[in-house]
Every structure is written in structure tokens, then in C-alpha cells.
Short mmCIF file of C-alpha atoms and ligand atoms in Angstrom, two decimals:
data_model
loop_
_atom_site.label_atom_id
_atom_site.label_comp_id
_atom_site.label_asym_id
_atom_site.label_seq_id
_atom_site.Cartn_x
_atom_site.Cartn_y
_atom_site.Cartn_z
CA MET L 1 92.30 102.28 100.89
CA PRO L 2 90.33 101.25 97.79
CA ASN L 3 88.04 103.59 95.93
CA GLN L 4 86.07 103.50 92.70
CA SER L 5 88.06 106.23 91.01
CA ALA L 6 91.24 105.77 88.96
CA LEU L 7 92.66 108.75 90.84
CA PRO L 8 94.77 108.30 93.99
CA ILE L 9 92.99 109.42 97.18
CA ASP L 10 96.05 110.20 99.31
CA SER L 11 96.08 113.89 98.45
CA LEU L 12 92.81 114.59 100.29
CA MET L 13 93.09 115.10 104.06
CA PRO L 14 91.37 112.18 105.75
CA ILE L 15 88.92 114.35 107.70
CA THR L 16 86.23 111.65 107.78
CA HIS L 17 85.75 107.96 107.00
CA ARG L 18 84.58 107.97 103.42
CA PRO L 19 83.12 104.88 101.74
CA ASP L 20 84.87 103.80 98.52
CA THR L 21 81.89 104.94 96.47
CA VAL L 22 82.58 107.83 94.08
CA PHE L 23 79.45 109.74 93.13
CA VAL L 24 79.44 111.08 89.60
CA ARG L 25 75.94 112.43 89.00
CA GLY L 26 72.87 113.61 90.85
CA GLU L 27 69.32 114.13 89.64
CA GLY L 28 66.48 115.16 91.92
CA ALA L 29 66.09 112.64 94.74
CA TYR L 30 68.81 110.34 93.35
CA LEU L 31 72.59 110.06 93.27
CA TYR L 32 74.52 107.81 90.88
CA ASP L 33 77.96 106.30 91.44
CA GLY L 34 80.64 105.55 88.88
CA LEU L 35 79.53 101.92 88.63
CA GLY L 36 76.04 102.98 87.57
CA ASN L 37 74.35 102.25 90.92
CA ARG L 38 71.44 104.50 91.88
CA TYR L 39 70.82 105.75 95.43
CA LEU L 40 67.74 107.40 96.88
CA ASP L 41 69.31 110.30 98.76
CA TRP L 42 67.77 111.24 102.12
CA VAL L 43 70.86 113.19 103.16
CA GLN L 44 70.97 115.61 100.21
CA GLY L 45 74.37 117.04 101.05
CA TRP L 46 73.29 117.43 104.70
CA ALA L 47 69.99 119.22 104.01
CA VAL L 48 71.71 121.45 101.46
CA ASN L 49 69.95 120.47 98.25
CA CYS L 50 66.49 121.78 99.12
CA LEU L 51 65.31 121.20 95.54
CA GLY L 52 67.21 117.91 95.08
CA HIS L 53 70.35 117.24 93.05
CA SER L 54 71.25 119.58 90.18
CA PRO L 55 67.75 121.06 89.74
CA ALA L 56 67.20 122.87 86.43
CA VAL L 57 66.35 126.21 88.10
CA ILE L 58 69.66 126.30 89.96
CA ALA L 59 71.68 125.06 86.97
CA LYS L 60 70.11 127.72 84.74
CA ALA L 61 70.58 130.51 87.27
CA LEU L 62 74.24 129.56 87.71
CA ALA L 63 74.89 129.28 83.97
CA ARG L 64 73.20 132.61 83.26
CA GLN L 65 75.03 134.39 86.08
CA ALA L 66 78.40 132.72 85.33
CA SER L 67 78.39 134.17 81.84
CA THR L 68 77.17 137.59 83.08
CA LEU L 69 79.05 138.53 86.25
CA ILE L 70 80.69 136.19 88.76
CA ASN L 71 82.24 138.56 91.30
CA PRO L 72 82.73 142.32 91.12
CA SER L 73 83.99 142.36 94.80
CA PRO L 74 81.99 142.58 98.02
CA ALA L 75 82.59 146.34 98.06
CA PHE L 76 80.09 146.87 95.21
CA TYR L 77 76.34 146.31 94.90
CA SER L 78 75.12 143.56 92.60
CA GLU L 79 71.61 142.74 91.40
CA PRO L 80 71.51 139.12 92.69
CA ALA L 81 72.60 140.12 96.23
CA LEU L 82 70.03 142.92 96.35
CA GLU L 83 67.31 140.65 94.97
CA LEU L 84 68.06 137.87 97.48
CA ALA L 85 68.29 140.27 100.43
CA ASN L 86 64.89 141.72 99.53
CA LEU L 87 63.35 138.25 99.16
CA LEU L 88 64.62 137.27 102.62
CA THR L 89 63.59 140.46 104.42
CA GLY L 90 60.19 140.26 102.69
CA ALA L 91 59.66 136.68 103.93
CA SER L 92 60.89 137.23 107.50
CA CYS L 93 60.75 139.70 110.41
CA PHE L 94 64.28 140.97 109.66
CA ASP L 95 65.45 144.15 107.92
CA HIS L 96 69.14 143.69 107.08
CA VAL L 97 71.10 140.82 105.51
CA PHE L 98 74.80 139.98 105.29
CA PHE L 99 75.81 137.11 102.99
CA GLY L 100 78.56 134.59 103.67
CA SER L 101 79.59 131.26 102.23
CA SER L 102 79.04 128.83 105.12
CA GLY L 103 76.81 128.42 108.16
CA ALA L 104 79.80 128.81 110.47
CA GLU L 105 80.67 132.12 108.80
CA ALA L 106 77.10 133.40 109.31
CA ASN L 107 77.25 132.34 112.97
CA GLU L 108 80.62 134.07 113.44
CA GLY L 109 78.86 137.16 112.13
CA ALA L 110 76.03 136.68 114.64
CA ILE L 111 78.54 136.45 117.51
CA LYS L 112 80.31 139.60 116.31
CA LEU L 113 77.05 141.49 115.86
CA ALA L 114 75.87 140.56 119.38
CA ARG L 115 79.24 141.55 120.90
CA LYS L 116 79.21 144.86 119.01
CA TRP L 117 75.66 145.52 120.23
CA GLY L 118 76.84 144.71 123.77
CA GLN L 119 79.65 147.25 123.43
CA LEU L 120 77.27 149.92 122.23
CA HIS L 121 74.27 149.23 124.47
CA LYS L 122 75.23 146.97 127.39
CA ASN L 123 78.50 148.13 128.88
CA GLY L 124 80.58 145.67 126.89
CA ALA L 125 78.50 142.60 127.78
CA PHE L 126 79.70 139.76 125.53
CA GLU L 127 78.48 136.39 126.82
CA ILE L 128 76.10 134.41 124.65
CA ILE L 129 74.20 131.66 126.45
CA THR L 130 74.01 128.54 124.26
CA PHE L 131 72.94 124.93 124.70
CA ARG L 132 74.44 121.54 125.42
CA ASN L 133 74.54 119.30 122.36
CA GLY L 134 73.97 122.31 120.12
CA PHE L 135 75.86 122.60 116.84
CA HIS L 136 76.87 125.86 115.22
CA GLY L 137 79.86 125.07 112.98
CA ARG L 138 83.54 124.16 112.86
CA THR L 139 85.48 127.39 113.18
CA LEU L 140 87.11 127.96 116.57
CA ALA L 141 84.44 130.36 117.82
CA THR L 142 81.50 128.32 116.49
CA MET L 143 82.99 125.13 117.97
CA SER L 144 83.11 126.95 121.31
CA LEU L 145 79.54 128.14 120.75
CA SER L 146 78.53 124.50 120.07
CA GLY L 147 77.77 122.10 122.90
CA LYS L 148 79.02 118.92 121.32
CA PRO L 149 80.55 116.61 123.94
CA GLY L 150 84.36 116.68 123.72
CA TRP L 151 84.52 119.76 121.52
CA ASP L 152 85.69 121.89 124.44
CA ARG L 153 88.97 119.93 124.46
CA ILE L 154 89.94 119.03 120.87
CA PHE L 155 91.40 122.41 119.96
CA ALA L 156 91.75 123.95 123.41
CA PRO L 157 91.77 126.66 124.50
CA GLN L 158 88.24 127.54 123.51
CA VAL L 159 86.99 130.98 122.60
CA PRO L 160 85.51 132.17 125.92
CA GLY L 161 82.06 133.62 126.51
CA PHE L 162 79.60 130.84 125.72
CA PRO L 163 78.03 129.40 128.92
CA LYS L 164 75.81 126.36 128.30
CA ALA L 165 72.33 125.37 129.48
CA ASP L 166 70.15 122.36 128.72
CA LEU L 167 67.65 122.87 125.92
CA ASN L 168 64.07 123.35 127.18
CA ASP L 169 65.21 124.28 130.70
CA LEU L 170 64.35 127.95 131.23
CA ASP L 171 65.52 127.95 134.86
CA GLN L 172 69.04 126.97 133.79
CA VAL L 173 69.11 129.83 131.30
CA ARG L 174 67.85 132.26 133.94
CA ALA L 175 70.56 131.10 136.35
CA LEU L 176 73.30 131.84 133.77
CA ILE L 177 72.23 135.43 133.13
CA GLY L 178 74.67 137.96 134.55
CA SER L 179 75.97 141.44 133.86
CA ASN L 180 78.14 140.11 131.01
CA THR L 181 75.26 138.38 129.21
CA VAL L 182 74.36 139.89 125.86
CA ALA L 183 72.34 137.18 124.07
CA VAL L 184 70.84 133.70 124.01
CA MET L 185 71.44 131.64 120.87
CA LEU L 186 69.86 128.33 119.86
CA GLU L 187 68.76 126.06 117.04
CA PRO L 188 64.92 125.90 117.07
CA ILE L 189 65.46 122.19 116.45
CA GLN L 190 68.87 120.83 117.45
CA GLY L 191 69.83 118.98 114.26
CA GLU L 192 73.16 117.30 114.92
CA ALA L 193 72.01 116.38 118.44
CA GLY L 194 69.46 114.06 116.85
CA VAL L 195 66.59 116.38 115.84
CA ILE L 196 65.56 117.67 119.27
CA PRO L 197 62.95 120.46 119.02
CA ALA L 198 62.81 123.40 121.40
CA ASP L 199 59.37 123.40 123.07
CA VAL L 200 57.03 126.21 122.07
CA ALA L 201 56.70 127.34 125.71
CA PHE L 202 60.50 127.30 126.06
CA LEU L 203 61.20 129.50 123.04
CA GLN L 204 58.42 131.88 124.04
CA GLY L 205 59.83 131.88 127.58
CA LEU L 206 63.28 132.70 126.17
CA ARG L 207 61.83 135.63 124.26
CA ALA L 208 60.20 136.97 127.44
CA LEU L 209 63.41 136.41 129.43
CA CYS L 210 65.44 138.24 126.78
CA ASP L 211 63.00 141.16 126.83
CA GLU L 212 63.09 141.28 130.61
CA HIS L 213 66.92 141.39 130.73
CA ASN L 214 67.51 143.36 127.51
CA LEU L 215 69.22 140.42 125.75
CA LEU L 216 69.24 139.48 122.08
CA LEU L 217 67.52 136.29 120.95
CA ILE L 218 69.51 134.65 118.14
CA VAL L 219 68.24 131.66 116.17
CA ASP L 220 70.63 129.48 114.19
CA GLU L 221 68.38 128.34 111.36
CA VAL L 222 71.22 127.05 109.20
CA GLN L 223 69.55 123.62 109.23
CA THR L 224 65.92 124.45 110.12
CA GLY L 225 65.51 127.45 107.81
CA CYS L 226 64.61 127.67 104.14
CA GLY L 227 61.57 125.42 104.29
CA ARG L 228 63.21 122.43 105.94
CA THR L 229 60.69 122.26 108.80
CA GLY L 230 57.65 122.99 106.64
CA THR L 231 57.53 126.79 107.05
CA MET L 232 60.01 129.18 105.48
CA PHE L 233 61.71 129.58 108.88
CA ALA L 234 61.21 127.43 111.96
CA TYR L 235 60.79 130.41 114.31
CA GLN L 236 57.52 131.14 112.52
CA GLN L 237 56.03 128.03 114.15
CA TYR L 238 56.73 129.45 117.63
CA ASP L 239 54.97 132.81 117.38
CA VAL L 240 58.11 134.68 118.46
CA GLU L 241 60.34 137.16 116.65
CA PRO L 242 64.09 136.71 117.19
CA ASP L 243 66.47 139.65 116.86
CA ILE L 244 69.05 137.84 114.73
CA MET L 245 68.87 134.75 112.51
CA THR L 246 71.44 132.79 110.54
CA LEU L 247 70.79 130.72 107.41
CA GLY L 248 72.96 128.35 105.41
CA LYS L 249 72.61 124.87 103.93
CA GLY L 250 69.42 125.03 101.79
CA ILE L 251 69.60 128.74 101.01
CA GLY L 252 71.83 128.23 97.97
CA GLY L 253 70.09 125.15 96.58
CA GLY L 254 73.44 123.34 96.83
CA VAL L 255 76.06 126.07 96.34
CA PRO L 256 78.04 127.65 99.22
CA LEU L 257 75.89 130.47 100.55
CA SER L 258 74.81 131.63 104.00
CA ALA L 259 73.16 134.67 105.52
CA LEU L 260 73.10 136.68 108.73
CA LEU L 261 69.83 138.55 109.22
CA ALA L 262 69.07 141.18 111.84
CA LYS L 263 66.36 143.58 112.86
CA LYS L 264 67.26 147.17 112.09
CA SER L 265 67.33 148.01 115.83
CA VAL L 266 70.25 145.61 116.43
CA SER L 267 71.99 145.90 113.05
CA CYS L 268 74.96 147.88 114.35
CA PHE L 269 78.00 146.93 112.24
CA ALA L 270 79.92 150.01 111.14
CA PRO L 271 81.78 149.98 107.82
CA GLY L 272 84.89 147.81 108.28
CA ASP L 273 83.46 145.63 111.09
CA GLN L 274 82.37 142.78 108.85
CA GLY L 275 83.24 141.47 105.42
CA GLY L 276 84.83 138.68 103.41
CA THR L 277 86.13 138.22 99.88
CA PHE L 278 83.24 136.09 98.64
CA CYS L 279 80.47 137.80 100.63
CA GLY L 280 77.37 138.34 98.52
CA ASN L 281 79.00 137.24 95.29
CA PRO L 282 76.51 137.36 92.39
CA LEU L 283 77.12 133.74 91.33
CA CYS L 284 76.01 132.16 94.62
CA CYS L 285 73.35 134.81 95.26
CA ALA L 286 71.79 134.07 91.85
CA ALA L 287 71.47 130.43 92.92
CA GLY L 288 70.02 131.66 96.22
CA VAL L 289 67.40 133.75 94.41
CA ALA L 290 66.37 130.71 92.35
CA ALA L 291 66.19 128.49 95.44
CA VAL L 292 64.32 130.95 97.66
CA GLU L 293 61.86 131.91 94.88
CA SER L 294 61.09 128.21 94.42
CA LEU L 295 60.48 127.71 98.14
CA LEU L 296 58.23 130.80 98.31
CA ALA L 297 56.20 129.80 95.24
CA ASP L 298 52.50 129.18 95.86
CA GLY L 299 51.85 125.72 97.27
CA PHE L 300 55.50 124.60 97.48
CA LEU L 301 55.77 124.47 101.27
CA ASP L 302 52.20 123.09 101.55
CA ARG L 303 53.44 120.11 99.56
CA THR L 304 56.58 119.88 101.70
CA ARG L 305 54.42 119.76 104.84
CA SER L 306 52.16 117.03 103.49
CA ILE L 307 55.08 114.92 102.22
CA GLY L 308 56.75 115.45 105.62
CA ALA L 309 53.59 114.23 107.37
CA MET L 310 53.56 111.19 105.07
CA LEU L 311 57.19 110.33 105.87
CA ALA L 312 56.59 110.85 109.60
CA ALA L 313 53.54 108.58 109.50
CA GLY L 314 55.54 105.92 107.64
CA LEU L 315 58.33 106.12 110.22
CA GLU L 316 55.76 105.87 113.05
CA SER L 317 54.33 102.75 111.55
CA LEU L 318 57.81 101.25 111.06
CA SER L 319 58.57 102.08 114.67
CA ARG L 320 55.41 100.30 115.85
CA GLU L 321 56.02 97.27 113.64
CA LEU L 322 59.67 96.85 114.68
CA SER L 323 59.27 98.08 118.29
CA LEU L 324 61.62 101.02 117.80
CA GLY L 325 61.54 104.41 119.54
CA GLU L 326 60.32 107.94 119.03
CA VAL L 327 59.87 109.73 115.71
CA ARG L 328 60.87 113.39 116.07
CA GLY L 329 61.06 116.55 114.02
CA ARG L 330 58.99 118.74 111.74
CA GLY L 331 58.51 119.03 108.01
CA LEU L 332 61.30 117.13 106.28
CA LEU L 333 63.75 117.19 109.18
CA LEU L 334 62.89 113.93 110.92
CA ALA L 335 64.61 111.38 113.14
CA LEU L 336 63.83 107.85 114.24
CA GLU L 337 65.09 106.44 117.53
CA LEU L 338 66.24 102.85 117.06
CA GLY L 339 66.52 101.85 120.72
CA ALA L 340 70.00 100.37 120.16
CA ASP L 341 73.35 101.67 118.93
CA VAL L 342 72.98 100.25 115.42
CA ALA L 343 72.52 103.49 113.46
CA PRO L 344 76.06 103.60 111.96
CA ARG L 345 75.65 100.03 110.73
CA ALA L 346 72.17 100.83 109.36
CA VAL L 347 73.70 103.72 107.40
CA GLU L 348 76.21 101.33 105.77
CA VAL L 349 73.69 98.61 105.03
CA ALA L 350 71.30 101.22 103.61
CA ARG L 351 74.02 102.57 101.30
CA GLU L 352 74.74 99.08 100.01
CA GLN L 353 71.03 98.76 99.30
CA GLY L 354 70.73 102.10 97.53
CA LEU L 355 69.45 104.39 100.28
CA LEU L 356 71.48 107.26 101.76
CA ILE L 357 70.62 108.17 105.35
CA ASN L 358 72.51 109.76 108.24
CA ALA L 359 73.12 108.82 111.87
CA PRO L 360 73.58 111.98 113.97
CA ARG L 361 73.79 109.75 117.07
CA PRO L 362 74.62 106.01 117.35
CA HIS L 363 71.02 105.25 118.32
CA CYS L 364 69.11 107.41 115.88
CA LEU L 365 68.72 108.03 112.17
CA ARG L 366 68.01 111.37 110.52
CA PHE L 367 66.11 111.94 107.29
CA MET L 368 66.49 115.08 105.18
CA PRO L 369 65.04 114.39 101.72
CA ALA L 370 64.75 117.09 99.07
CA LEU L 371 61.82 119.39 99.93
CA ASN L 372 60.20 118.60 96.56
CA THR L 373 60.48 114.82 96.93
CA THR L 374 57.47 112.82 95.71
CA ALA L 375 55.12 110.41 97.48
CA ASP L 376 56.49 107.56 95.33
CA GLU L 377 60.04 108.34 96.43
CA VAL L 378 58.97 108.38 100.07
CA ARG L 379 57.24 105.00 99.66
CA GLU L 380 60.36 103.58 97.98
CA GLY L 381 62.58 104.89 100.80
CA LEU L 382 60.33 103.57 103.55
CA ALA L 383 60.20 100.10 101.99
CA ASN L 384 63.97 100.11 101.62
CA LEU L 385 64.46 101.37 105.19
CA ARG L 386 62.22 98.58 106.53
CA ASN L 387 64.44 95.98 104.83
CA VAL L 388 67.58 97.65 106.13
CA LEU L 389 66.37 97.76 109.74
CA LYS L 390 65.20 94.13 109.63
CA PHE L 391 68.56 93.15 108.10
CA CYS L 392 70.24 94.90 111.05
CA GLY L 393 68.30 92.65 113.39
CA LEU L 394 65.73 95.19 114.57
CA GLY L 395 62.23 93.89 115.26
CA ALA L 396 63.54 90.32 115.46
CA LEU L 397 62.52 89.73 119.07
C1 PLP K 401 75.46 122.69 109.42
C2 PLP K 401 75.21 123.65 110.50
C3 PLP K 401 76.09 124.72 110.77
C4 PLP K 401 77.40 124.89 110.06
O1 PLP K 401 77.25 125.17 108.72
P1 PLP K 401 78.54 125.05 107.76
O2 PLP K 401 78.06 125.49 106.42
O3 PLP K 401 78.97 123.60 107.80
O4 PLP K 401 79.59 125.92 108.30
C5 PLP K 401 75.73 125.61 111.75
N1 PLP K 401 74.60 125.48 112.45
C6 PLP K 401 73.74 124.48 112.23
C7 PLP K 401 72.48 124.39 113.03
C8 PLP K 401 74.00 123.51 111.26
O5 PLP K 401 73.18 122.49 111.06
#
């Protein structure tokens, strides 16, 4: 396989089909490859770089922390972890935070916390109702928690205890509730499924159902949290308070960081139940403080919402012009239905033309620009996307 680097590629496990491009630098909305080509990046490390590539605030926080204290061990307090935990509890309805390094790790923590709560308060109930096409990570338990087609077989046997319902179907959830049920867990907007939002009435109905049956409501906001949908957390747009929430992706501004948050009433880990070598390390937490402070700054998310509305309107108008399908999502987590299985090809053509986009499904494209992207960048991306889609034969009839 060719690639743009002088280094051989055979020593990396081929876990995905990578293009031969080798990216060497990132700045804000743009990535640069080794040949000097510039790409407008609407993937941003899969919604990870909330402030764009290598933003000065993150670089400075990392440099300062790296030369101060990188990791004293998770068994000691550190200033950055305390500061970030307080920022997150102050901005949400939760009281306690546990830090991890990946979204899957935070979700594993959520599963463990719910099962522990079930042991203490519900006769050992352990089942967590989740949703078809949901995505919660790539560890064995989080793959079992996920509802991705085929994932129940790849690494069988699965971790048991995760019955599945269809999103937005309250009756199906009700029918799955039994004496072993301890929680319901969902993404407020299913990201990998193609940006499918939970209805407001559905999430409110879930909250009521959980209250009625003494179940925990867990939201996986690894993708939707940290400003991505235009509010700090997506649950805030539903007028409900979950019991447990997980964060990842954008929380570190690009570095590996995740969080498990819980209300005090359900925060029942005893010392020894939960941990991890890198948990709450000052280096990543310092980046998290810089990222979260930026998102919480006056006016930041107002701008994200208006830029999101501008991108959505542009996609709507493209869809009308080229007779495509629905535009879905909130804030800067948006998807465009193409009406034909050409999304993987559109991703390749777009890359060749200097635009990075993602196809969560063969028939739809997903857009996750930096949350501080500018109106000019959005106009540039929309113009480029229009060319790409026409090149792929859309709108030709
Ligand atoms: C990306 C994602 C995860 C997994 O996060 P990792 O950091 O890749 O482990 C979990 N849940 C949702 C909703 C995600 O989008």
C-alpha cells in the first residue's frame, strides 16, 4: 500500500482503511498534509477538537502542565482534576465526577455504577435497556451495550444484560422492564447511527418511566456533550435531569479525556470499585479545564448555535437544489441524507477536493466542524460540498 510518508506502514495494525494521505499539521478549521495540501476539516478527529486543531489555549495549558506535574498517580488529588470536576458539576445537574481516558471507559464506569446501585438498592438488578443502532464504544461491554448491526456476533459471546429497544418507542422500553432492570441508557442524539435525535416527548417519557419503576436514566453524551449540540449538554434541551452522564470526545479539546458524572444519590462506588492508572491525570485534566472554560465563556455557545443554524440552512438549501433528503441534528452535529448509497464515495471525492467529511451510514453524511468555526469557513465548506455532490452525480436528474 502506498503512503505519503517515508516510513513503512506495515507495523500498524490495519484496523481501518486509511487513505495514503499523511497529515502533518493542524490549525483551527484546517488540516495540512505532507505535500502541503490544505483541508477544511468537518470531522475534527470525530468531534474531538471542539476548539479546532491545536488551539493556543490547549497548547499553552498542556505546555504549562507538562512542565509542572504530569501524573502524581490517581490515588492523589491534583489541582487540574479538582478544577475540572468543579467546572463540570457547576455547569450540570450532577455532583460527582470520575475521569477516564476514553468514552468507552466512561461508559464502562456507567455500567458498573448502575450495577452497583442495583446491588445496593434493587435486589441485584443489573439489566440496562439500550437502543438499536446505538453506539457506546469498542470494549467488550460497550460493544454489547451498543446496538450496531452485527456487533452481537463479531466477538461473541457478548456481555449479557443489555436488552434493546427502538429509539423513540416508549412502549418497547416499557415491555422490556422486568425485575432485573436497573437502568435505561441512551445517546440523546444517536451519532454513529446517522444523527438520529431522541424526541423530546420520548426522553421525558423515559424519565417518567424510570421514576415510576425506580430505574436510573443514563445519558451517553460522549458525542453530544461539551457544546456539540449548541448547549453545554444535550439533555439540557429536553428539560429532564438524568441520573448519570458520560462525556468524552470534546471534553479534552483533542487529548484523551472522558468523564463519568453522577448525582450524589446514585454515586455509590466504594473505594476500590473503580479506578485506572491514567484516571484524572493533571496533564489531560489541564487541557480539559482550558477546553471547558472556553466553551462556558460568555457568548461562545451562542455563536456555536448561530453558526450551526447557518450550516443547517446551507445544507437544507443544498438538499432542495439537488433533491436530496432530510437534514438532521442540532448545533454543530448535523447530517444530510443523500437518498442513495453514495456517501463513502462522496467522502473520498471531498478529501481529494480538500474537504474532510464523514459517512456514518452509506446514505448519509455527518458534519462536525470545530465549535468556533467561522461563517467564512462554513460558506467555503458548503460551496465545496455542492461541487462534490454534483461530481458524484447527485442532482443530475
Ligand atoms: C465515540 C463515542 C463513544 C466511544 O468513545 P471512545 O473515546 O472512542 O471510546 C461512546 N459513545 C458515543 C455516543 C460516542 O460517540
